Amino acid sequence: MTVPEAAPAATRAAEVRTASEADFEAVAGLLVDRGEPADAVDLRRMVDDPQVGWSHVGVVEVDGKVVATASWIATTIEVGATVLPAGQVELVATHRGHEGKGYVRRLMAWCHQESMAAGHLVQFMVGIPHFYRKFGYEYSIPMHSYAKVTDTFAAPNAITVRRATDLDLDAMLALQRRAQASFDVRIPHSRSQLGWLLDRDGSAQYIAVRAGRPVGTARWTDVEGDVAFCAEIVADDPEVTTSLLAAARRDDATLWAMARPGVPGLLDCLGALEPPEWYYVRVSEPNRLLDALRPEFDARLAVSEFAELDGSFLLSWWSGHVRSPIERGRLGPFERGGALQAPVASGGSGVPFDALGRLLFSDGAIAVEDRFPDCYLGDQRALMSVMFPACTTDALTWYLP
Ligand SMILES: CC(C)(COP(=O)(O)OP(=O)(O)OC[C@H]1O[C@@H](n2cnc3c(N)ncnc32)[C@H](O)[C@@H]1OP(=O)(O)O)[C@@H](O)C(=O)NCCC(=O)NCCS
């Protein structure tokens, strides 16, 4: 099923098209005017990356002038051993004199169309509050909370913290991969995206080295006003954590750190956690997404009370559904169907469409049933709790949330 995009309310002269190098000044100028100087740097890196390029940048042109833009990049969401190709929309802006005409609505539709044509099964993003709900996104994955760094500490002499360079990319990818390994759902950086972020204006990547060996990494921002943010910390031990925080802390600025679970000693350095913000997820074709996750469901069933189950599985999102036989604990191919008003009476479960992201990537079936009045797990409750458990998630993103 494809979620319909509402008809655009744009002017007749507006044309949505793929951008080209000739548009660089106009697109970069628009992004800087509506966002920050770093956006122009990001645009340059994105279009210069052979895996991305101008085909990922959309613009709306009115009377020969670029008045709105949006871009998309490819990422992956790893669920257990399954890798889901995903799209991520970035660099969204409309010229001040042209807001409210549906241009970004049209560009979001363009980005989603391109992303799905590239084989993406889901879209994921960080963005301004509420806005992206209008384009099929739901808040689906909680971010790690931030907290003020409270402890004062001296960096141990044996550890050097320095700006990371191209030569550190493999070490940083290995450190991040190791840090993410304990999470059920992981959104890593690709090598090229991590490369763009080494010295993004406004934030940079750092590496901690002890006896010539990389032992930690983190990303932190410049001081803006009197605050700075430090995130995505990986550390071999508490001394590495304090070394990174000591390096990130500057003069009188308040340092906020992302309380990434599993970082040794980090919580001891932090004050009270702020409530988490959430990542947006957009599911457009649940049947394809669920089918891609079948190996993961089989793996979950294999270590459960349902390992030898002969039966069936039925999941409705009310306007559509999938069903599958289960033979000796393994799901068969999903058969896709239309609207199903009473899935529980047919032995299945009903989950609202807008809760599918939370079902798959964070809360799991039991919490979704608690939270959404139109979620009914029915007699499949125990099976659903095994197939869709609560998940921990760690995401590396372009913008620091
Ligand atoms: C936010 C921004 C991109 C909107 O662009 P736009 O071309 O005016 O958006 P559209 O006209 O396509 O609006 C689409 C819908 O979103 C709504 N909308 C617009 N701005 C909104 C906002 N900040 N929050 C919530 N809804 C908003 C519109 O009312 C419209 O709703 P409708 O289709 O249901 O009537 C533009 O205001 C902008 O460039 N802002 C500064 C930069 C920025 O914040 N970029 C996003 C970074 S994540």
CSV table of C-alpha atoms and ligand atoms in Angstrom, one decimal:
chain,number,residue,atom,x,y,z
A,1,MET,CA,0.0,0.0,0.0
A,2,THR,CA,1.2,3.5,-0.7
A,3,VAL,CA,0.1,6.3,1.6
A,4,PRO,CA,-1.5,8.9,-0.6
A,5,GLU,CA,0.2,12.3,-0.6
A,6,ALA,CA,-2.4,15.0,-0.6
A,7,ALA,CA,-2.8,17.1,-3.7
A,8,PRO,CA,-0.3,20.0,-3.7
A,9,ALA,CA,-1.6,23.5,-3.4
A,10,ALA,CA,1.2,25.1,-5.4
A,11,THR,CA,1.1,27.8,-8.0
A,12,ARG,CA,0.7,26.7,-11.7
A,13,ALA,CA,4.2,27.9,-12.7
A,14,ALA,CA,6.0,25.8,-10.2
A,15,GLU,CA,8.0,22.9,-11.5
A,16,VAL,CA,9.6,20.1,-9.4
A,17,ARG,CA,12.8,18.9,-11.0
A,18,THR,CA,16.1,17.2,-10.2
A,19,ALA,CA,18.8,19.8,-9.6
A,20,SER,CA,22.2,20.1,-11.3
A,21,GLU,CA,25.6,21.7,-10.7
A,22,ALA,CA,24.2,24.9,-12.3
A,23,ASP,CA,21.8,25.2,-9.3
A,24,PHE,CA,24.6,25.0,-6.7
A,25,GLU,CA,24.7,28.7,-5.8
A,26,ALA,CA,20.9,29.0,-5.7
A,27,VAL,CA,20.3,25.9,-3.6
A,28,ALA,CA,23.2,26.6,-1.2
A,29,GLY,CA,22.1,30.2,-0.8
A,30,LEU,CA,18.6,29.1,0.0
A,31,LEU,CA,19.8,26.5,2.5
A,32,VAL,CA,22.1,29.0,4.3
A,33,ASP,CA,19.4,31.7,4.4
A,34,ARG,CA,16.8,29.3,5.9
A,35,GLY,CA,19.3,27.1,7.9
A,36,GLU,CA,22.9,27.5,8.7
A,37,PRO,CA,26.2,28.0,6.9
A,38,ALA,CA,27.1,24.3,7.4
A,39,ASP,CA,24.2,23.3,5.1
A,40,ALA,CA,26.1,24.7,2.1
A,41,VAL,CA,29.1,22.6,3.1
A,42,ASP,CA,26.9,19.5,3.5
A,43,LEU,CA,25.4,20.1,0.0
A,44,ARG,CA,28.8,20.4,-1.6
A,45,ARG,CA,29.9,17.1,0.0
A,46,MET,CA,26.7,15.3,-0.8
A,47,VAL,CA,26.8,16.2,-4.5
A,48,ASP,CA,30.5,15.5,-4.8
A,49,ASP,CA,30.0,12.0,-3.3
A,50,PRO,CA,29.9,9.6,-6.2
A,51,GLN,CA,27.3,7.5,-4.3
A,52,VAL,CA,25.0,10.5,-4.0
A,53,GLY,CA,25.3,13.3,-6.5
A,54,TRP,CA,22.8,15.8,-7.9
A,55,SER,CA,20.3,13.1,-8.7
A,56,HIS,CA,19.4,13.2,-4.9
A,57,VAL,CA,18.7,16.9,-4.9
A,58,GLY,CA,15.2,18.2,-5.8
A,59,VAL,CA,14.2,21.8,-6.4
A,60,VAL,CA,11.0,23.7,-7.1
A,61,GLU,CA,11.6,26.3,-9.8
A,62,VAL,CA,9.2,29.2,-10.3
A,63,ASP,CA,9.8,31.6,-13.2
A,64,GLY,CA,13.4,30.4,-13.6
A,65,LYS,CA,14.2,30.8,-9.9
A,66,VAL,CA,14.9,28.0,-7.3
A,67,VAL,CA,12.4,28.7,-4.5
A,68,ALA,CA,12.5,25.4,-2.5
A,69,THR,CA,14.7,22.4,-2.1
A,70,ALA,CA,14.9,18.9,-0.5
A,71,SER,CA,17.4,16.1,-0.8
A,72,TRP,CA,17.5,12.4,0.1
A,73,ILE,CA,20.3,10.1,1.0
A,74,ALA,CA,20.5,6.3,1.4
A,75,THR,CA,21.0,4.8,4.8
A,76,THR,CA,20.4,1.4,6.4
A,77,ILE,CA,18.4,0.2,9.4
A,78,GLU,CA,19.8,-3.0,10.8
A,79,VAL,CA,17.3,-5.1,12.7
A,80,GLY,CA,19.2,-8.1,14.2
A,81,ALA,CA,20.9,-9.6,11.2
A,82,THR,CA,18.6,-8.1,8.7
A,83,VAL,CA,19.7,-4.9,6.8
A,84,LEU,CA,16.8,-2.7,5.6
A,85,PRO,CA,17.7,-0.2,2.9
A,86,ALA,CA,16.2,3.1,4.0
A,87,GLY,CA,16.0,6.7,2.8
A,88,GLN,CA,16.7,9.9,4.8
A,89,VAL,CA,15.4,13.3,3.7
A,90,GLU,CA,17.8,16.2,4.4
A,91,LEU,CA,18.4,19.9,3.5
A,92,VAL,CA,14.8,21.0,3.3
A,93,ALA,CA,14.0,24.7,2.8
A,94,THR,CA,11.6,27.1,1.1
A,95,HIS,CA,12.4,30.7,0.2
A,96,ARG,CA,10.8,33.1,2.6
A,97,GLY,CA,8.5,34.6,0.0
A,98,HIS,CA,7.2,31.3,-1.2
A,99,GLU,CA,6.2,29.4,2.0
A,100,GLY,CA,2.8,27.9,2.4
A,101,LYS,CA,2.4,27.0,-1.3
A,102,GLY,CA,2.8,23.3,-0.9
A,103,TYR,CA,6.3,23.3,-2.4
A,104,VAL,CA,7.9,21.2,0.3
A,105,ARG,CA,4.9,18.8,0.2
A,106,ARG,CA,5.7,18.3,-3.5
A,107,LEU,CA,9.4,17.9,-2.8
A,108,MET,CA,8.8,15.3,0.0
A,109,ALA,CA,6.6,13.3,-2.5
A,110,TRP,CA,9.5,13.5,-5.0
A,111,CYS,CA,12.1,12.4,-2.4
A,112,HIS,CA,9.9,9.5,-1.3
A,113,GLN,CA,9.3,8.4,-4.9
A,114,GLU,CA,13.1,8.5,-5.6
A,115,SER,CA,13.9,6.7,-2.3
A,116,MET,CA,11.4,4.0,-3.0
A,117,ALA,CA,12.6,3.6,-6.6
A,118,ALA,CA,16.1,3.0,-5.1
A,119,GLY,CA,14.6,0.1,-3.2
A,120,HIS,CA,14.2,1.7,0.2
A,121,LEU,CA,11.7,-0.1,2.4
A,122,VAL,CA,11.3,2.7,5.0
A,123,GLN,CA,12.3,6.3,5.5
A,124,PHE,CA,13.9,7.7,8.7
A,125,MET,CA,14.8,11.3,9.7
A,126,VAL,CA,15.5,13.9,12.3
A,127,GLY,CA,13.4,17.1,11.7
A,128,ILE,CA,11.5,20.0,13.0
A,129,PRO,CA,8.7,19.2,15.4
A,130,HIS,CA,5.4,17.9,13.9
A,131,PHE,CA,6.0,19.1,10.3
A,132,TYR,CA,7.0,15.7,8.9
A,133,ARG,CA,3.9,14.0,10.3
A,134,LYS,CA,2.2,15.7,7.3
A,135,PHE,CA,4.2,13.5,5.0
A,136,GLY,CA,3.5,10.1,6.5
A,137,TYR,CA,6.2,10.2,9.3
A,138,GLU,CA,5.5,9.1,12.8
A,139,TYR,CA,7.6,9.5,15.9
A,140,SER,CA,8.8,5.9,16.2
A,141,ILE,CA,12.2,5.7,17.8
A,142,PRO,CA,13.3,7.4,21.0
A,143,MET,CA,16.7,9.1,20.9
A,144,HIS,CA,19.2,8.7,23.7
A,145,SER,CA,18.6,11.5,26.3
A,146,TYR,CA,21.0,14.3,26.9
A,147,ALA,CA,22.2,15.5,30.3
A,148,LYS,CA,24.5,18.2,31.6
A,149,VAL,CA,28.1,17.1,32.3
A,150,THR,CA,28.4,17.7,36.0
A,151,ASP,CA,31.6,16.1,37.0
A,152,THR,CA,34.9,17.9,36.9
A,153,PHE,CA,37.8,15.7,35.9
A,154,ALA,CA,41.3,15.8,34.7
A,155,ALA,CA,42.1,13.9,31.5
A,156,PRO,CA,44.5,11.0,32.2
A,157,ASN,CA,47.9,11.7,30.6
A,158,ALA,CA,48.1,8.4,28.9
A,159,ILE,CA,45.2,9.2,26.6
A,160,THR,CA,45.4,11.7,23.7
A,161,VAL,CA,42.2,13.1,22.2
A,162,ARG,CA,42.5,14.8,18.8
A,163,ARG,CA,40.4,15.7,15.8
A,164,ALA,CA,39.8,12.7,13.6
A,165,THR,CA,41.1,12.6,10.0
A,166,ASP,CA,40.4,10.5,6.9
A,167,LEU,CA,43.1,8.1,8.2
A,168,ASP,CA,40.9,7.4,11.3
A,169,LEU,CA,37.8,6.4,9.4
A,170,ASP,CA,38.3,2.7,9.7
A,171,ALA,CA,39.1,2.8,13.4
A,172,MET,CA,36.0,5.0,14.1
A,173,LEU,CA,33.7,2.7,12.0
A,174,ALA,CA,35.1,-0.3,14.0
A,175,LEU,CA,34.6,1.5,17.3
A,176,GLN,CA,31.0,2.6,16.4
A,177,ARG,CA,30.2,-0.9,15.1
A,178,ARG,CA,31.3,-2.4,18.4
A,179,ALA,CA,29.3,0.2,20.4
A,180,GLN,CA,26.2,-0.5,18.3
A,181,ALA,CA,26.5,-4.3,18.6
A,182,SER,CA,24.6,-4.5,21.8
A,183,PHE,CA,21.5,-2.7,20.4
A,184,ASP,CA,18.6,-4.6,18.7
A,185,VAL,CA,18.2,-1.9,16.0
A,186,ARG,CA,21.1,0.0,14.6
A,187,ILE,CA,21.5,2.9,12.1
A,188,PRO,CA,25.2,3.2,11.3
A,189,HIS,CA,27.1,5.7,9.3
A,190,SER,CA,28.4,4.6,5.9
A,191,ARG,CA,32.1,5.2,5.4
A,192,SER,CA,31.4,8.2,3.1
A,193,GLN,CA,28.9,9.8,5.4
A,194,LEU,CA,31.3,9.6,8.3
A,195,GLY,CA,33.9,11.2,6.0
A,196,TRP,CA,31.6,14.1,5.4
A,197,LEU,CA,31.1,14.6,9.1
A,198,LEU,CA,34.8,14.6,10.1
A,199,ASP,CA,34.8,18.4,10.1
A,200,ARG,CA,31.3,19.6,9.4
A,201,ASP,CA,31.0,23.3,10.2
A,202,GLY,CA,29.6,23.4,13.7
A,203,SER,CA,30.7,19.9,14.8
A,204,ALA,CA,33.6,17.6,14.3
A,205,GLN,CA,34.6,14.0,15.1
A,206,TYR,CA,37.3,13.2,17.6
A,207,ILE,CA,39.3,10.1,18.4
A,208,ALA,CA,41.0,9.0,21.7
A,209,VAL,CA,44.3,7.2,21.4
A,210,ARG,CA,46.2,5.3,24.1
A,211,ALA,CA,49.6,3.8,23.4
A,212,GLY,CA,49.0,4.3,19.6
A,213,ARG,CA,45.7,2.4,19.7
A,214,PRO,CA,42.3,4.0,19.1
A,215,VAL,CA,40.3,3.5,22.3
A,216,GLY,CA,37.4,5.8,21.8
A,217,THR,CA,35.6,8.4,19.7
A,218,ALA,CA,33.0,11.1,19.9
A,219,ARG,CA,31.5,14.0,18.0
A,220,TRP,CA,31.0,17.4,19.5
A,221,THR,CA,29.8,20.8,18.5
A,222,ASP,CA,31.4,24.2,18.6
A,223,VAL,CA,30.3,26.4,21.5
A,224,GLU,CA,27.2,28.3,20.5
A,225,GLY,CA,25.9,30.8,22.9
A,226,ASP,CA,27.3,29.2,26.0
A,227,VAL,CA,26.5,25.6,25.3
A,228,ALA,CA,28.1,22.7,23.4
A,229,PHE,CA,26.9,19.2,22.8
A,230,CYS,CA,28.9,15.9,22.8
A,231,ALA,CA,27.4,12.7,21.4
A,232,GLU,CA,28.0,9.3,19.8
A,233,ILE,CA,30.6,8.5,22.5
A,234,VAL,CA,32.4,5.2,22.3
A,235,ALA,CA,35.0,4.4,25.0
A,236,ASP,CA,36.9,1.3,26.0
A,237,ASP,CA,36.8,2.2,29.7
A,238,PRO,CA,35.8,5.1,32.1
A,239,GLU,CA,39.2,6.8,31.7
A,240,VAL,CA,38.6,7.1,27.9
A,241,THR,CA,35.1,8.5,28.6
A,242,THR,CA,36.4,11.2,31.0
A,243,SER,CA,39.2,12.1,28.5
A,244,LEU,CA,36.7,12.7,25.7
A,245,LEU,CA,34.4,14.7,28.0
A,246,ALA,CA,37.4,16.8,29.3
A,247,ALA,CA,38.4,17.5,25.7
A,248,ALA,CA,34.9,18.4,24.7
A,249,ARG,CA,34.4,20.8,27.6
A,250,ARG,CA,35.5,24.4,26.8
A,251,ASP,CA,36.0,27.4,29.2
A,252,ASP,CA,32.7,28.5,30.7
A,253,ALA,CA,30.4,26.7,28.3
A,254,THR,CA,27.9,24.2,29.6
A,255,LEU,CA,28.5,20.8,28.1
A,256,TRP,CA,25.6,18.5,27.4
A,257,ALA,CA,26.3,14.9,26.6
A,258,MET,CA,24.2,12.3,24.9
A,259,ALA,CA,23.7,9.5,27.5
A,260,ARG,CA,24.4,6.7,25.1
A,261,PRO,CA,23.7,3.4,27.0
A,262,GLY,CA,26.7,1.2,27.5
A,263,VAL,CA,29.4,3.8,27.6
A,264,PRO,CA,31.7,3.0,30.6
A,265,GLY,CA,31.4,5.6,33.4
A,266,LEU,CA,29.4,8.1,31.4
A,267,LEU,CA,26.3,8.2,33.6
A,268,ASP,CA,28.6,9.0,36.6
A,269,CYS,CA,29.6,12.2,34.9
A,270,LEU,CA,26.1,13.4,34.1
A,271,GLY,CA,23.2,15.1,35.8
A,272,ALA,CA,19.5,14.4,35.4
A,273,LEU,CA,18.5,13.0,32.0
A,274,GLU,CA,16.3,15.2,29.8
A,275,PRO,CA,13.2,13.6,28.3
A,276,PRO,CA,14.2,12.0,25.0
A,277,GLU,CA,13.3,13.4,21.6
A,278,TRP,CA,12.2,11.0,18.9
A,279,TYR,CA,13.3,10.0,15.4
A,280,TYR,CA,10.7,10.1,12.6
A,281,VAL,CA,10.0,6.9,10.6
A,282,ARG,CA,7.8,6.6,7.5
A,283,VAL,CA,6.4,3.3,6.5
A,284,SER,CA,4.7,3.3,3.2
A,285,GLU,CA,4.4,-0.4,2.2
A,286,PRO,CA,4.1,-2.5,5.3
A,287,ASN,CA,3.8,-5.7,3.4
A,288,ARG,CA,7.2,-5.3,1.8
A,289,LEU,CA,8.8,-4.1,5.0
A,290,LEU,CA,7.4,-7.0,7.0
A,291,ASP,CA,8.4,-9.5,4.3
A,292,ALA,CA,12.0,-8.2,4.4
A,293,LEU,CA,12.0,-8.8,8.1
A,294,ARG,CA,10.8,-12.5,7.8
A,295,PRO,CA,14.3,-13.9,8.6
A,296,GLU,CA,14.4,-11.9,11.8
A,297,PHE,CA,10.9,-13.1,12.8
A,298,ASP,CA,12.0,-16.7,12.1
A,299,ALA,CA,15.1,-16.1,14.3
A,300,ARG,CA,13.0,-14.8,17.1
A,301,LEU,CA,10.5,-17.7,16.9
A,302,ALA,CA,13.4,-20.2,16.8
A,303,VAL,CA,14.5,-19.3,20.3
A,304,SER,CA,10.9,-19.1,21.7
A,305,GLU,CA,8.1,-21.3,22.8
A,306,PHE,CA,6.9,-21.2,19.2
A,307,ALA,CA,10.1,-22.8,17.8
A,308,GLU,CA,8.0,-25.9,16.6
A,309,LEU,CA,4.7,-24.1,15.9
A,310,ASP,CA,2.5,-25.2,13.1
A,311,GLY,CA,-0.1,-22.5,12.6
A,312,SER,CA,-0.6,-19.2,11.0
A,313,PHE,CA,0.1,-15.5,11.4
A,314,LEU,CA,-2.2,-12.6,10.5
A,315,LEU,CA,-1.4,-8.9,11.0
A,316,SER,CA,-3.8,-6.2,9.9
A,317,TRP,CA,-3.2,-2.5,9.9
A,318,TRP,CA,-6.9,-2.1,9.3
A,319,SER,CA,-6.7,-0.8,5.8
A,320,GLY,CA,-4.5,-3.7,4.7
A,321,HIS,CA,-3.1,-6.9,6.0
A,322,VAL,CA,-0.6,-9.7,5.6
A,323,ARG,CA,-1.0,-13.4,6.5
A,324,SER,CA,1.3,-16.3,6.4
A,325,PRO,CA,1.4,-20.0,7.3
A,326,ILE,CA,3.9,-21.0,10.0
A,327,GLU,CA,5.5,-24.4,9.6
A,328,ARG,CA,7.7,-25.7,12.4
A,329,GLY,CA,8.3,-22.2,13.6
A,330,ARG,CA,9.1,-20.7,10.2
A,331,LEU,CA,6.9,-18.2,8.4
A,332,GLY,CA,6.0,-18.7,4.8
A,333,PRO,CA,5.8,-16.0,2.2
A,334,PHE,CA,3.5,-13.2,3.2
A,335,GLU,CA,0.2,-13.1,1.3
A,336,ARG,CA,-1.0,-9.5,1.1
A,337,GLY,CA,-4.6,-8.5,1.4
A,338,GLY,CA,-6.8,-5.4,1.7
A,339,ALA,CA,-8.9,-3.8,4.4
A,340,LEU,CA,-9.7,-6.2,7.3
A,341,GLN,CA,-12.1,-5.0,9.9
A,342,ALA,CA,-12.1,-7.8,12.4
A,343,PRO,CA,-8.6,-9.4,12.4
A,344,VAL,CA,-9.0,-10.7,15.9
A,345,ALA,CA,-12.1,-12.7,14.9
A,346,SER,CA,-9.9,-14.3,12.2
A,347,GLY,CA,-7.3,-15.3,14.8
A,348,GLY,CA,-5.0,-12.3,14.0
A,349,SER,CA,-4.0,-9.0,15.4
A,350,GLY,CA,-4.8,-5.4,14.4
A,351,VAL,CA,-2.2,-2.6,14.7
A,352,PRO,CA,-2.9,0.9,13.5
A,353,PHE,CA,-0.8,2.0,10.5
A,354,ASP,CA,0.8,4.9,12.4
A,355,ALA,CA,2.1,2.5,15.1
A,356,LEU,CA,3.9,0.2,12.8
A,357,GLY,CA,7.2,2.1,13.3
A,358,ARG,CA,7.0,1.7,17.0
A,359,LEU,CA,5.9,-1.9,16.6
A,360,LEU,CA,9.0,-2.7,14.6
A,361,PHE,CA,11.7,-0.3,15.9
A,362,SER,CA,11.1,0.5,19.5
A,363,ASP,CA,8.1,-0.3,21.7
A,364,GLY,CA,7.1,-3.7,20.4
A,365,ALA,CA,3.6,-5.3,20.4
A,366,ILE,CA,2.8,-5.2,24.1
A,367,ALA,CA,3.5,-1.5,24.6
A,368,VAL,CA,1.8,-0.6,21.3
A,369,GLU,CA,-1.3,-2.4,22.5
A,370,ASP,CA,-1.1,-0.4,25.8
A,371,ARG,CA,-0.7,2.9,24.1
A,372,PHE,CA,-3.0,2.7,21.0
A,373,PRO,CA,-6.7,2.1,21.6
A,374,ASP,CA,-7.1,0.7,18.1
A,375,CYS,CA,-4.4,-2.0,18.6
A,376,TYR,CA,-5.8,-5.5,19.4
A,377,LEU,CA,-3.4,-8.3,19.7
A,378,GLY,CA,-6.1,-10.9,20.3
A,379,ASP,CA,-5.3,-14.6,20.6
A,380,GLN,CA,-2.0,-14.0,18.8
A,381,ARG,CA,-0.8,-11.8,21.8
A,382,ALA,CA,2.0,-14.2,22.9
A,383,LEU,CA,3.1,-14.8,19.3
A,384,MET,CA,3.1,-11.1,18.6
A,385,SER,CA,5.2,-10.4,21.7
A,386,VAL,CA,7.8,-12.8,20.4
A,387,MET,CA,7.8,-11.5,16.8
A,388,PHE,CA,7.7,-7.9,17.9
A,389,PRO,CA,9.6,-7.5,21.2
A,390,ALA,CA,10.5,-4.1,22.6
A,391,CYS,CA,13.8,-3.1,20.9
A,392,THR,CA,16.7,-0.9,21.9
A,393,THR,CA,17.9,1.4,19.1
A,394,ASP,CA,21.1,3.3,18.4
A,395,ALA,CA,21.2,5.7,15.5
A,396,LEU,CA,24.1,7.7,14.0
A,397,THR,CA,22.7,10.7,12.1
A,398,TRP,CA,23.9,13.5,10.0
A,399,TYR,CA,22.6,16.2,12.3
A,400,LEU,CA,23.3,15.9,16.0
A,401,PRO,CA,19.8,15.5,17.6
B,1,LIG,C1,9.4,24.4,7.2
B,1,LIG,C2,9.4,24.8,5.7
B,1,LIG,C3,10.4,23.8,5.0
B,1,LIG,C4,8.0,24.6,5.1
B,1,LIG,O1,8.1,24.8,3.6
B,1,LIG,P1,6.8,25.1,2.8
B,1,LIG,O2,7.1,25.1,1.3
B,1,LIG,O3,6.2,26.4,3.3
B,1,LIG,O4,5.8,23.9,3.2
B,1,LIG,P2,4.5,23.5,2.4
B,1,LIG,O5,3.8,24.8,1.9
B,1,LIG,O6,4.8,22.4,1.5
B,1,LIG,O7,3.6,23.0,3.6
B,1,LIG,C5,3.2,21.7,3.7
B,1,LIG,C6,2.3,21.6,4.9
B,1,LIG,O8,3.0,21.9,6.1
B,1,LIG,C7,2.5,22.9,6.9
B,1,LIG,N1,3.6,23.6,7.6
B,1,LIG,C8,4.4,24.5,7.0
B,1,LIG,N2,5.3,24.9,8.0
B,1,LIG,C9,5.1,24.1,9.1
B,1,LIG,C10,5.7,24.0,10.3
B,1,LIG,N3,6.8,24.7,10.7
B,1,LIG,N4,5.2,23.1,11.2
B,1,LIG,C11,4.1,22.4,10.9
B,1,LIG,N5,3.5,22.5,9.7
B,1,LIG,C12,3.9,23.3,8.8
B,1,LIG,C13,1.7,23.7,5.9
B,1,LIG,O9,0.6,24.4,6.5
B,1,LIG,C14,1.2,22.6,5.0
B,1,LIG,O10,0.1,22.0,5.5
B,1,LIG,P3,-1.1,21.4,4.6
B,1,LIG,O11,-0.5,20.8,3.4
B,1,LIG,O12,-1.8,20.4,5.5
B,1,LIG,O13,-1.9,22.6,4.3
B,1,LIG,C15,9.8,26.3,5.5
B,1,LIG,O14,9.0,27.1,6.3
B,1,LIG,C16,11.3,26.6,5.8
B,1,LIG,O15,12.1,26.5,4.9
B,1,LIG,N6,11.6,26.8,7.1
B,1,LIG,C17,13.0,27.1,7.5
B,1,LIG,C18,13.9,26.0,7.3
B,1,LIG,C19,13.5,24.7,8.0
B,1,LIG,O16,13.0,24.7,9.1
B,1,LIG,N7,13.7,23.6,7.3
B,1,LIG,C20,13.4,22.2,7.8
B,1,LIG,C21,14.5,21.7,8.6
B,1,LIG,S1,14.1,20.0,9.1
